[in-house]
Amino acid sequence: MAAVEVRTEPVDSGVALLDHVLDERSLVWTRGGDGVVGHGEAARIDAGLGPDRFARAAAELDRVWSSLRRDATDPHRLVAFGSFTFDPRSTGSVVVVPSHTVARRAGEAWRTVIGAIAAPAPARVTVLQ
């Protein structure tokens, strides 16, 4: 897998995360006003079947993370969304690394873009200088 650029930039920490939900394909995790909204797919990992599907997904996710080109001085905030079946004999366990995320935690907010695709930018987001 070739190295892929990752860019993270601060955004207005007052932004309402749910305002960034674009459609039913958006990935969302929020709690108490903090959380992440993701769009697109930089990577999709099919964890497969069996009791070792978690370990396979984790190993592949490590491979994805290591393929990303990051500036060591930039605090990239990478996330993946996972959904695993309860029955190891059932298909459908998957991990998605969004290509675009807007997130907030502990009073900070940021946007991360993986790859060269322009991030969807709702009008309410203000980039801090």
mmCIF file of C-alpha atoms in Angstrom:
data_model
loop_
_atom_site.group_PDB
_atom_site.id
_atom_site.type_symbol
_atom_site.label_atom_id
_atom_site.label_comp_id
_atom_site.label_asym_id
_atom_site.label_seq_id
_atom_site.Cartn_x
_atom_site.Cartn_y
_atom_site.Cartn_z
ATOM 1 C CA MET A 1 0.000 0.000 0.000
ATOM 2 C CA ALA A 2 1.521 3.352 -1.041
ATOM 3 C CA ALA A 3 1.850 6.116 1.556
ATOM 4 C CA VAL A 4 -1.164 8.413 1.690
ATOM 5 C CA GLU A 5 -1.173 12.010 2.946
ATOM 6 C CA VAL A 6 -3.041 12.930 6.124
ATOM 7 C CA ARG A 7 -3.921 16.508 7.018
ATOM 8 C CA THR A 8 -5.417 17.732 10.275
ATOM 9 C CA GLU A 9 -6.504 21.289 10.949
ATOM 10 C CA PRO A 10 -8.257 22.920 13.899
ATOM 11 C CA VAL A 11 -11.857 24.047 13.494
ATOM 12 C CA ASP A 12 -14.187 26.133 15.640
ATOM 13 C CA SER A 13 -14.689 24.135 18.860
ATOM 14 C CA GLY A 14 -18.270 25.457 19.106
ATOM 15 C CA VAL A 15 -19.321 23.558 15.991
ATOM 16 C CA ALA A 16 -22.287 21.199 16.444
ATOM 17 C CA LEU A 17 -21.029 17.819 15.286
ATOM 18 C CA LEU A 18 -24.448 16.664 14.115
ATOM 19 C CA ASP A 19 -24.505 19.590 11.672
ATOM 20 C CA HIS A 20 -21.804 17.645 9.779
ATOM 21 C CA VAL A 21 -23.969 14.611 9.128
ATOM 22 C CA LEU A 22 -24.417 14.718 5.345
ATOM 23 C CA ASP A 23 -26.658 11.713 4.728
ATOM 24 C CA GLU A 24 -27.405 8.138 5.816
ATOM 25 C CA ARG A 25 -23.870 7.069 4.864
ATOM 26 C CA SER A 26 -22.264 9.364 7.455
ATOM 27 C CA LEU A 27 -20.558 7.567 10.347
ATOM 28 C CA VAL A 28 -21.340 9.113 13.727
ATOM 29 C CA TRP A 29 -20.283 8.578 17.329
ATOM 30 C CA THR A 30 -21.148 11.253 19.899
ATOM 31 C CA ARG A 31 -21.413 11.448 23.651
ATOM 32 C CA GLY A 32 -21.974 14.539 25.743
ATOM 33 C CA GLY A 33 -21.268 16.895 22.820
ATOM 34 C CA ASP A 34 -17.910 15.292 21.979
ATOM 35 C CA GLY A 35 -17.409 12.744 19.232
ATOM 36 C CA VAL A 36 -16.664 12.161 15.566
ATOM 37 C CA VAL A 37 -18.572 12.459 12.293
ATOM 38 C CA GLY A 38 -16.963 10.653 9.361
ATOM 39 C CA HIS A 39 -17.521 10.604 5.592
ATOM 40 C CA GLY A 40 -16.126 8.530 2.768
ATOM 41 C CA GLU A 41 -13.770 5.579 2.980
ATOM 42 C CA ALA A 42 -9.997 5.816 3.065
ATOM 43 C CA ALA A 43 -9.998 2.108 3.928
ATOM 44 C CA ARG A 44 -12.548 -0.653 4.473
ATOM 45 C CA ILE A 45 -11.552 -3.824 6.274
ATOM 46 C CA ASP A 46 -13.697 -6.940 6.009
ATOM 47 C CA ALA A 47 -12.915 -8.831 9.225
ATOM 48 C CA GLY A 48 -14.321 -12.091 7.885
ATOM 49 C CA LEU A 49 -15.629 -15.001 9.936
ATOM 50 C CA GLY A 50 -14.471 -16.778 13.065
ATOM 51 C CA PRO A 51 -13.352 -15.909 16.563
ATOM 52 C CA ASP A 52 -10.117 -14.352 15.252
ATOM 53 C CA ARG A 53 -11.950 -11.685 13.199
ATOM 54 C CA PHE A 54 -11.073 -9.026 15.804
ATOM 55 C CA ALA A 55 -7.345 -9.831 15.606
ATOM 56 C CA ARG A 56 -7.441 -9.876 11.782
ATOM 57 C CA ALA A 57 -9.190 -6.490 11.717
ATOM 58 C CA ALA A 58 -6.684 -5.037 14.214
ATOM 59 C CA ALA A 59 -3.703 -6.291 12.193
ATOM 60 C CA GLU A 60 -5.094 -4.860 8.962
ATOM 61 C CA LEU A 61 -5.895 -1.565 10.683
ATOM 62 C CA ASP A 62 -2.274 -1.385 11.906
ATOM 63 C CA ARG A 63 -1.193 -1.849 8.278
ATOM 64 C CA VAL A 64 -3.508 0.981 7.185
ATOM 65 C CA TRP A 65 -2.187 3.315 9.912
ATOM 66 C CA SER A 66 1.430 2.564 8.953
ATOM 67 C CA SER A 67 0.694 3.435 5.304
ATOM 68 C CA LEU A 68 -0.338 7.001 6.197
ATOM 69 C CA ARG A 69 2.247 9.759 5.728
ATOM 70 C CA ARG A 70 2.097 12.097 8.714
ATOM 71 C CA ASP A 71 4.200 14.997 9.912
ATOM 72 C CA ALA A 72 5.674 13.894 13.244
ATOM 73 C CA THR A 73 5.007 17.337 14.733
ATOM 74 C CA ASP A 74 1.317 17.312 13.756
ATOM 75 C CA PRO A 75 -1.045 15.633 16.266
ATOM 76 C CA HIS A 76 -3.130 13.639 13.774
ATOM 77 C CA ARG A 77 -6.327 12.346 15.212
ATOM 78 C CA LEU A 78 -7.157 9.234 13.254
ATOM 79 C CA VAL A 79 -10.278 7.148 13.851
ATOM 80 C CA ALA A 80 -11.892 4.001 12.561
ATOM 81 C CA PHE A 81 -15.497 2.875 12.965
ATOM 82 C CA GLY A 82 -16.031 -0.835 13.569
ATOM 83 C CA SER A 83 -19.088 -3.041 13.537
ATOM 84 C CA PHE A 84 -18.737 -6.702 14.483
ATOM 85 C CA THR A 85 -21.292 -9.494 14.418
ATOM 86 C CA PHE A 86 -22.065 -11.240 17.689
ATOM 87 C CA ASP A 87 -21.964 -14.657 16.043
ATOM 88 C CA PRO A 88 -18.504 -15.475 14.639
ATOM 89 C CA ARG A 89 -20.228 -17.557 11.933
ATOM 90 C CA SER A 90 -22.112 -14.509 10.595
ATOM 91 C CA THR A 91 -20.765 -12.259 7.871
ATOM 92 C CA GLY A 92 -20.718 -8.481 8.135
ATOM 93 C CA SER A 93 -17.913 -7.586 10.549
ATOM 94 C CA VAL A 94 -16.252 -4.492 9.116
ATOM 95 C CA VAL A 95 -13.967 -1.594 10.056
ATOM 96 C CA VAL A 96 -14.113 1.686 8.094
ATOM 97 C CA VAL A 97 -11.486 4.429 8.172
ATOM 98 C CA PRO A 98 -13.290 7.568 6.979
ATOM 99 C CA SER A 99 -11.503 9.769 4.467
ATOM 100 C CA HIS A 100 -12.912 12.891 6.161
ATOM 101 C CA THR A 101 -13.713 13.450 9.829
ATOM 102 C CA VAL A 102 -14.799 16.333 12.004
ATOM 103 C CA ALA A 103 -14.271 15.674 15.695
ATOM 104 C CA ARG A 104 -14.393 17.323 19.078
ATOM 105 C CA ARG A 105 -12.918 16.236 22.409
ATOM 106 C CA ALA A 106 -11.962 18.041 25.610
ATOM 107 C CA GLY A 107 -12.735 21.517 24.236
ATOM 108 C CA GLU A 108 -10.781 21.055 20.982
ATOM 109 C CA ALA A 109 -12.206 20.456 17.507
ATOM 110 C CA TRP A 110 -10.482 19.428 14.287
ATOM 111 C CA ARG A 111 -10.957 18.153 10.761
ATOM 112 C CA THR A 112 -8.817 15.340 9.374
ATOM 113 C CA VAL A 113 -8.581 14.448 5.686
ATOM 114 C CA ILE A 114 -6.912 11.279 4.428
ATOM 115 C CA GLY A 115 -5.905 11.423 0.772
ATOM 116 C CA ALA A 116 -6.191 14.135 -1.837
ATOM 117 C CA ILE A 117 -9.988 14.474 -1.862
ATOM 118 C CA ALA A 118 -11.271 17.852 -0.673
ATOM 119 C CA ALA A 119 -13.138 17.615 2.632
ATOM 120 C CA PRO A 120 -16.848 18.409 2.651
ATOM 121 C CA ALA A 121 -17.019 21.800 4.374
ATOM 122 C CA PRO A 122 -20.322 22.813 5.918
ATOM 123 C CA ALA A 123 -20.713 26.594 6.059
ATOM 124 C CA ARG A 124 -20.723 26.603 9.880
ATOM 125 C CA VAL A 125 -17.122 25.385 10.195
ATOM 126 C CA THR A 126 -14.579 28.147 10.755
ATOM 127 C CA VAL A 127 -10.885 27.353 10.401
ATOM 128 C CA LEU A 128 -8.834 28.931 13.192
ATOM 129 C CA GLN A 129 -5.770 30.933 12.184
#
